[in-house]
Structures are given as structure tokens and as C-alpha cells.
Tab-separated table of C-alpha atoms in Angstrom:
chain	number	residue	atom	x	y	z
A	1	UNK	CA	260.671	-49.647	92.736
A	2	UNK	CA	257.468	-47.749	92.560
A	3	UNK	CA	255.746	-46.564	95.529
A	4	UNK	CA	252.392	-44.410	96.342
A	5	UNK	CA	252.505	-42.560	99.655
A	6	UNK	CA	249.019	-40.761	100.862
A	7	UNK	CA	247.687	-39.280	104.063
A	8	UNK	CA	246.423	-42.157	106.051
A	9	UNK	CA	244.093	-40.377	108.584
A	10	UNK	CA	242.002	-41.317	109.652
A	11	UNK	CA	240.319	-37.552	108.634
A	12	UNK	CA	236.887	-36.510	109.699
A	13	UNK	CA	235.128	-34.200	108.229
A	14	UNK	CA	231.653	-32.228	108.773
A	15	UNK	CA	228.951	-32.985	105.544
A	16	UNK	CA	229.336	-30.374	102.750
A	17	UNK	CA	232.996	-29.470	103.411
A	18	UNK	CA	235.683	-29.683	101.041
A	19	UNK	CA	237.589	-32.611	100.220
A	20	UNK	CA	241.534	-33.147	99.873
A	21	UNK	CA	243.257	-36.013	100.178
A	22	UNK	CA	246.899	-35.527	99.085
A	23	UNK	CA	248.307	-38.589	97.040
A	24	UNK	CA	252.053	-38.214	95.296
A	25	UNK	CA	254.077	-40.933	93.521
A	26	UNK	CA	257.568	-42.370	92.726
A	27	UNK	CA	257.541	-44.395	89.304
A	28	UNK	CA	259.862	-44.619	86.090
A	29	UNK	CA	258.438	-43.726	83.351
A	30	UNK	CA	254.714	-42.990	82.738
A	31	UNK	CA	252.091	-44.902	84.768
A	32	UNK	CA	248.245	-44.748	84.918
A	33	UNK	CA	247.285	-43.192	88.056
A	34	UNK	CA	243.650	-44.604	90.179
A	35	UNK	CA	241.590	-43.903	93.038
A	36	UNK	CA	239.708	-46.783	94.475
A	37	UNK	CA	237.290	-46.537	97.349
A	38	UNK	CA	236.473	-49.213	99.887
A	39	UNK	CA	232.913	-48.507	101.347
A	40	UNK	CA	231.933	-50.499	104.536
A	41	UNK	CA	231.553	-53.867	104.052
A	42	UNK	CA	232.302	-53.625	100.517
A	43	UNK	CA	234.914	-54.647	98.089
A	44	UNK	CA	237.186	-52.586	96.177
A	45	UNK	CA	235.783	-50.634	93.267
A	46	UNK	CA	237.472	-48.036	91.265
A	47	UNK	CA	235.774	-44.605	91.788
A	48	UNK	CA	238.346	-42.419	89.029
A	49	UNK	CA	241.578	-42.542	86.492
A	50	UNK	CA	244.087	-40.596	84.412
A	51	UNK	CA	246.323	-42.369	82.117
A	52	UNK	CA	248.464	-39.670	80.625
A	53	UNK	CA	250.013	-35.737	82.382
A	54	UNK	CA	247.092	-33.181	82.373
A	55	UNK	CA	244.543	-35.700	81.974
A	56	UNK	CA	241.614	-34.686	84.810
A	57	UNK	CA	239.679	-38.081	86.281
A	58	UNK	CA	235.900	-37.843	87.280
A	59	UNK	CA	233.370	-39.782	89.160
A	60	UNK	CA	230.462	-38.775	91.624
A	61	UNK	CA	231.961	-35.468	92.212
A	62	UNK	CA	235.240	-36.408	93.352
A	63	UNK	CA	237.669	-35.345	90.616
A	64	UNK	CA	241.585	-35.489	90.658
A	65	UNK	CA	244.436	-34.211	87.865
A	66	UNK	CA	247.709	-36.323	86.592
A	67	UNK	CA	250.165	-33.450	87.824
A	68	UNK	CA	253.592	-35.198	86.510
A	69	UNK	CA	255.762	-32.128	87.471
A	70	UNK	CA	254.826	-32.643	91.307
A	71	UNK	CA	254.231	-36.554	90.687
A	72	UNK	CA	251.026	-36.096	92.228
A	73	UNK	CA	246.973	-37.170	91.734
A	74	UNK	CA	245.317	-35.378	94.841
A	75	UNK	CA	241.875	-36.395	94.965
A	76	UNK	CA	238.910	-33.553	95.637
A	77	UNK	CA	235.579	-33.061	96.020
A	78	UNK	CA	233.889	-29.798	96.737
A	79	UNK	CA	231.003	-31.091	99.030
A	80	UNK	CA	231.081	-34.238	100.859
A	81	UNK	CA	227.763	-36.209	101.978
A	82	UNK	CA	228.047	-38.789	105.279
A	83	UNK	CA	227.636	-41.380	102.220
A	84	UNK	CA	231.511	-41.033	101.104
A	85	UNK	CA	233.043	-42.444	104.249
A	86	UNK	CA	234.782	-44.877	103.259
A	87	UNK	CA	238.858	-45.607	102.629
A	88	UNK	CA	240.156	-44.535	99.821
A	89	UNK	CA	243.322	-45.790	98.171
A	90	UNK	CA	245.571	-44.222	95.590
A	91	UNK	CA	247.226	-45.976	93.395
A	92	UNK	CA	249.518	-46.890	89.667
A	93	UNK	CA	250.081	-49.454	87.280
A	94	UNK	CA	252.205	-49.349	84.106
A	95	UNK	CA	250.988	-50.209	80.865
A	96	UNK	CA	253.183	-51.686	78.151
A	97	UNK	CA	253.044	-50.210	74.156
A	98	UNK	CA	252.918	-53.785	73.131
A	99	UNK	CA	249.649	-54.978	75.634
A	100	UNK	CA	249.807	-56.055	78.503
A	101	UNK	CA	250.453	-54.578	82.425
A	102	UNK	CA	251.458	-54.243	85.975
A	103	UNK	CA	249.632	-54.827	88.799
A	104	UNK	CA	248.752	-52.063	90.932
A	105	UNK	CA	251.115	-50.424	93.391
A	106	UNK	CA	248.421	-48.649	95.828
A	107	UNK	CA	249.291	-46.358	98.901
A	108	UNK	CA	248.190	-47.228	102.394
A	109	UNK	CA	244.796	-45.754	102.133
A	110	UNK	CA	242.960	-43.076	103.472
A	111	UNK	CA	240.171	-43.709	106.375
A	112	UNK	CA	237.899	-40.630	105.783
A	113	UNK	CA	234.818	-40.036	108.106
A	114	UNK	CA	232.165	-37.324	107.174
A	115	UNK	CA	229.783	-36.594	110.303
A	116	UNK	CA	226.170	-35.266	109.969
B	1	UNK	CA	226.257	-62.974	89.736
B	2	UNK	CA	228.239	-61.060	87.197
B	3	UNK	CA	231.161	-60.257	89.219
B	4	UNK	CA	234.238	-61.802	90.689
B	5	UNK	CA	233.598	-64.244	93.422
B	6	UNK	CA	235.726	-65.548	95.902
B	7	UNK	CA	235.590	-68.548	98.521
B	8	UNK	CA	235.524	-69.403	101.663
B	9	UNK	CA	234.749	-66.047	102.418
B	10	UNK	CA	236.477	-66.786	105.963
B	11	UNK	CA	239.188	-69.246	106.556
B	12	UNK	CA	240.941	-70.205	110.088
B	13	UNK	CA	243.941	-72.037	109.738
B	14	UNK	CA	246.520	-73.394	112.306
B	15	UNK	CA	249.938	-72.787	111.561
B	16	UNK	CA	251.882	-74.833	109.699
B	17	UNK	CA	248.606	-76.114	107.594
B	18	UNK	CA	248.536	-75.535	103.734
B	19	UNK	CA	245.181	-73.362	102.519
B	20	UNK	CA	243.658	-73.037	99.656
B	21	UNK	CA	242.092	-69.641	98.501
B	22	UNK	CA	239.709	-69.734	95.200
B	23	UNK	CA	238.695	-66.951	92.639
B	24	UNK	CA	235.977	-66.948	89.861
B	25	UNK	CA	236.861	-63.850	87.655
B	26	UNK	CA	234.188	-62.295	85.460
B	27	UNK	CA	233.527	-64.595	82.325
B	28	UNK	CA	235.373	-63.270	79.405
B	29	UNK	CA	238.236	-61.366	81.015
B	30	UNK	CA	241.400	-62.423	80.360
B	31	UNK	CA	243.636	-61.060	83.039
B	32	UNK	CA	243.441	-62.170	86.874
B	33	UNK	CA	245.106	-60.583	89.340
B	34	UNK	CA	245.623	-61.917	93.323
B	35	UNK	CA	246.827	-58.885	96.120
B	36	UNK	CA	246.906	-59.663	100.123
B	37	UNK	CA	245.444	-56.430	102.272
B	38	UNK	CA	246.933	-56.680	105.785
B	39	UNK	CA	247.408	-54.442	108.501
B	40	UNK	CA	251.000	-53.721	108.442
B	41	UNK	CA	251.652	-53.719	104.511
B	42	UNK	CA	248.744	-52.720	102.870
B	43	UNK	CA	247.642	-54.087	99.339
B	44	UNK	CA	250.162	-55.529	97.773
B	45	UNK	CA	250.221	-57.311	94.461
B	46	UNK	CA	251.107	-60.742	94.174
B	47	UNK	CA	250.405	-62.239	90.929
B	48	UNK	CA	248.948	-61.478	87.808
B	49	UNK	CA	247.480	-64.214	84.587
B	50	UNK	CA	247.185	-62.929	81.291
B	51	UNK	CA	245.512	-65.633	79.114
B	52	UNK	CA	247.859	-68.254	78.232
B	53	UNK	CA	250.655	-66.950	78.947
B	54	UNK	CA	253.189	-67.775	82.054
B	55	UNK	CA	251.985	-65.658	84.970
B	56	UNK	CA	254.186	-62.354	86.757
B	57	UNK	CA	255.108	-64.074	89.975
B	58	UNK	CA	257.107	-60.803	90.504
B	59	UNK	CA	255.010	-60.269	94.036
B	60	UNK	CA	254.600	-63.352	95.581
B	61	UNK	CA	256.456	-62.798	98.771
B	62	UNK	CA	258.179	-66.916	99.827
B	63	UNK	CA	258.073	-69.467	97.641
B	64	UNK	CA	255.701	-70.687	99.964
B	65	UNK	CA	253.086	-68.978	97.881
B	66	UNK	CA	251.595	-70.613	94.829
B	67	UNK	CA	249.242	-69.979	92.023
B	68	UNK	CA	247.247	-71.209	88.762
B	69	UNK	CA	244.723	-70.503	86.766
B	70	UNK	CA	243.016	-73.695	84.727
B	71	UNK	CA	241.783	-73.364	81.501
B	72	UNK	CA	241.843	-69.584	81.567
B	73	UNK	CA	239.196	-69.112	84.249
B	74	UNK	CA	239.171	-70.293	87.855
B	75	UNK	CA	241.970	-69.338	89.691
B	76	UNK	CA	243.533	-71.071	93.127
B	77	UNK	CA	246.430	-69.342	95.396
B	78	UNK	CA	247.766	-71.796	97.499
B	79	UNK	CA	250.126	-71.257	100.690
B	80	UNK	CA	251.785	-73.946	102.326
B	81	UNK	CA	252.922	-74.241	106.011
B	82	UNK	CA	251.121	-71.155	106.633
B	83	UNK	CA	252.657	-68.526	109.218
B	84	UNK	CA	250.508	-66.285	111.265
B	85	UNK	CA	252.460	-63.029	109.345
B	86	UNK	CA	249.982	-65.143	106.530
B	87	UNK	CA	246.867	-63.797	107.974
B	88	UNK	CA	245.161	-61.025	105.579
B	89	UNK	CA	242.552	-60.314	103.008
B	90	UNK	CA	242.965	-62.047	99.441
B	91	UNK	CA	241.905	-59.794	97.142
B	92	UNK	CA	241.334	-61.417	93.708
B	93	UNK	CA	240.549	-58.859	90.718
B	94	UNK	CA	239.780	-59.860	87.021
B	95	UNK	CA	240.149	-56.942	83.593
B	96	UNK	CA	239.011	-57.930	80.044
B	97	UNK	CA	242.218	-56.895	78.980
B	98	UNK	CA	245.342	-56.042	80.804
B	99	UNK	CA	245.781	-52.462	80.043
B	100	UNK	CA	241.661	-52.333	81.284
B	101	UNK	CA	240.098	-51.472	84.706
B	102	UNK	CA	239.949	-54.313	87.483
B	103	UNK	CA	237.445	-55.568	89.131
B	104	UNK	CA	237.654	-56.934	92.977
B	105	UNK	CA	236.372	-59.971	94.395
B	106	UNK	CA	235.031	-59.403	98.003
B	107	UNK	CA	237.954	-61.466	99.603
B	108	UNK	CA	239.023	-64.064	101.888
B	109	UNK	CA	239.938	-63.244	104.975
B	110	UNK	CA	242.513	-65.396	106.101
B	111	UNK	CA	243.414	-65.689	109.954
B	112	UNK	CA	246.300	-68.375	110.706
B	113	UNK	CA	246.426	-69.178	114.246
């Protein structure tokens, strides 16, 4: 079956560093790749996507790249603020050509911590 | 409030005692999805409504597990006899379409005792 693995941390960070969380996948076929990110206190929301190889996901700086020769969607950001701590959570779904999908297969999630 | 709502918010249970979790998806969207966060597993995906149609029970993990989803809308997981392995966050998320992005519910956080 398909499976998600990411670091699970929990990694701490200073403000304005750079950001890499390392996500890679097993899946047949072609899946949609996701990050969500779970702030304190909040629900689930989806912070980025790519759908098909090569395609490049953005939101609020954090950016990450459908790499299907490594079967990987590493999310980055180049400077983080104390405001992105939070856990973030990679995940897939497959979509079928007629309509229709999967629900998501997420990883474990990543607890990241950025200090002042 | 235009988003996905979810009730109780908190529910303690004794073991053995059957629970009933509810979700309110955003009007209009077809497809209604239910995942458990716990400790020890993660999310996990559990079952998934597309309109009319019968729903993917493909996740539910004991037959103990139940869902529906009446006239399109409201949706109710239901676990009988619970077991404290049971106790998690129910995560319901609703999508206009399938193939579109979901939206999360804040939860119920279930503790069985």
C-alpha cells in the first residue's frame, strides 16, 4: 500500500534560518502530493500542492517540488519567523481519470519549533 | 460559520459504551471524509462519501466502526463497545469535489476510559 515517511523531530530552529523538512513516498502510479500544517490549537489546513512530476507548490514562502525520480516533495523555506511553528504533515492521495479519489495517506508529521 | 464543524468537541467514554461523533461539512461540497489522529498511528483515513454514492469503507479499522451521511450533508461515525486503543482525534474534512482540496473540521477528541 502507499505510505509517506518524514522526519518527525521534533526540529528547532533559530528565526530566519533555512527550512528543510525531508518528505519521500511509496505509491503506484501517480498521486497528488500535499503539505498540511497544524498550528497550535488549530485544525488542519493545507498550506501547498503538486499534482503532476516537476510541478513546484507555493504558499507563504514555503515552497516544495514533485521530484518522481527520488519519490520525494521536501518542503523549504528560506527564512523562517517564530510564527511557523507548528507540525507539519506530508502527505498523497490518488485521483481517478473518471472523478473521484482517495483519501489521504499522510506521514507522521513534523513538530518544528523556531525560537526568537 | 462557513467551515466544517464538528461536535462534542470533547467526549469521555467508558469502555465498552457506544459514541457517537458528528460532522457538518461545508454546504455544497459533495465529498466527506472521516480520519482518527492518535499518538501511535498518526492520521489515518477511515472513510470517505461522495454524493450518493456507497461510501469507501476501505479504512475503517473493526467492524466496530460505522458511518453515514443523510441526505448528502451531516455526517455521524459511530463506534460501538468502544476500546481505550479508541481514544484519538476525529478529524472530519469536506471537498466540493473529490479530486478538490479538503477542508478539516477542528475534531473530537475522544478519550475512552
Amino acid at each position: 500500500g502507499d505510505s509517506v515517511t518524514q522526519m518527525e523531530g521534533p526540529v528547532t530552529l533559530s528565526e530566519e534560518a533555512f527550512l528543510t523538512i525531508n518528505c519521500t513516498y511509496t505509491a503506484t502510479g501517480y498521486p497528488s502530493l500535499f503539505w498540511y500544517v497544524q498550528y497550535p490549537g488549530e485544525g488542519l489546513q493545507l498550506l501547498l500542492k503538486a499534482t503532476k512530476a516537476d510541478d513546484k507548490g507555493s504558499n507563504k514562502g514555503f515552497e516544495a517540488t514533485y521530484r518522481k525520480e527520488t519519490t520525494s516533495f521536501h518542503l523549504e523555506k528560506g527564512s523562517v519567523q517564530v510564527s511557523d511553528s507548528a507540525v507539519y504533515f506530508c502527505a498523497l492521495r490518488h485521483l481517478y481519470s473518471g472523478g473521484g479519489a482517495d483519501g489521504l495517506t499522510f506521514g507522521k508529521g513534523t513538530h518544528l519549533i523556531i525560537q526568537p | 460559520g462557513a467551515g466544517v464543524s464538528q461536535s462534542p468537541s470533547n467526549k469521555v467514554t467508558e469502555k465498552g459504551k457506544d459514541v457517537e461523533l458528528r460532522c457538518d461539512p461545508i454546504s455544497g461540497h459533495t465529498a466527506l471524509y472521516w480520519y482518527r489522529q492518535s499518538l501511535g498511528q498518526g492520521l489515518e483515513f477511515l472513510i470517505y462519501f461522495q454524493g450518493n454514492s456507497a461510501p469507501d469503507k476501505s479504512g475503517l479499522p473493526s467492524d466496530r466502526f460505522s458511518a453515514e451521511r443523510t441526505g448528502g450533508s451531516v455526517s455521524t461515525l459511530t463506534i460501538q463497545r468502544t476500546q481505550q486503543e479508541d481514544s484519538a482525534v476525529y478529524l472530519c474534512a469536506s471537498s466540493l469535489r473529490a479530486e478538490e482540496t479538503q477542508y478539516f473540521g477542528p475534531g473530537t477528541r475522544l478519550l475512552v476510559l
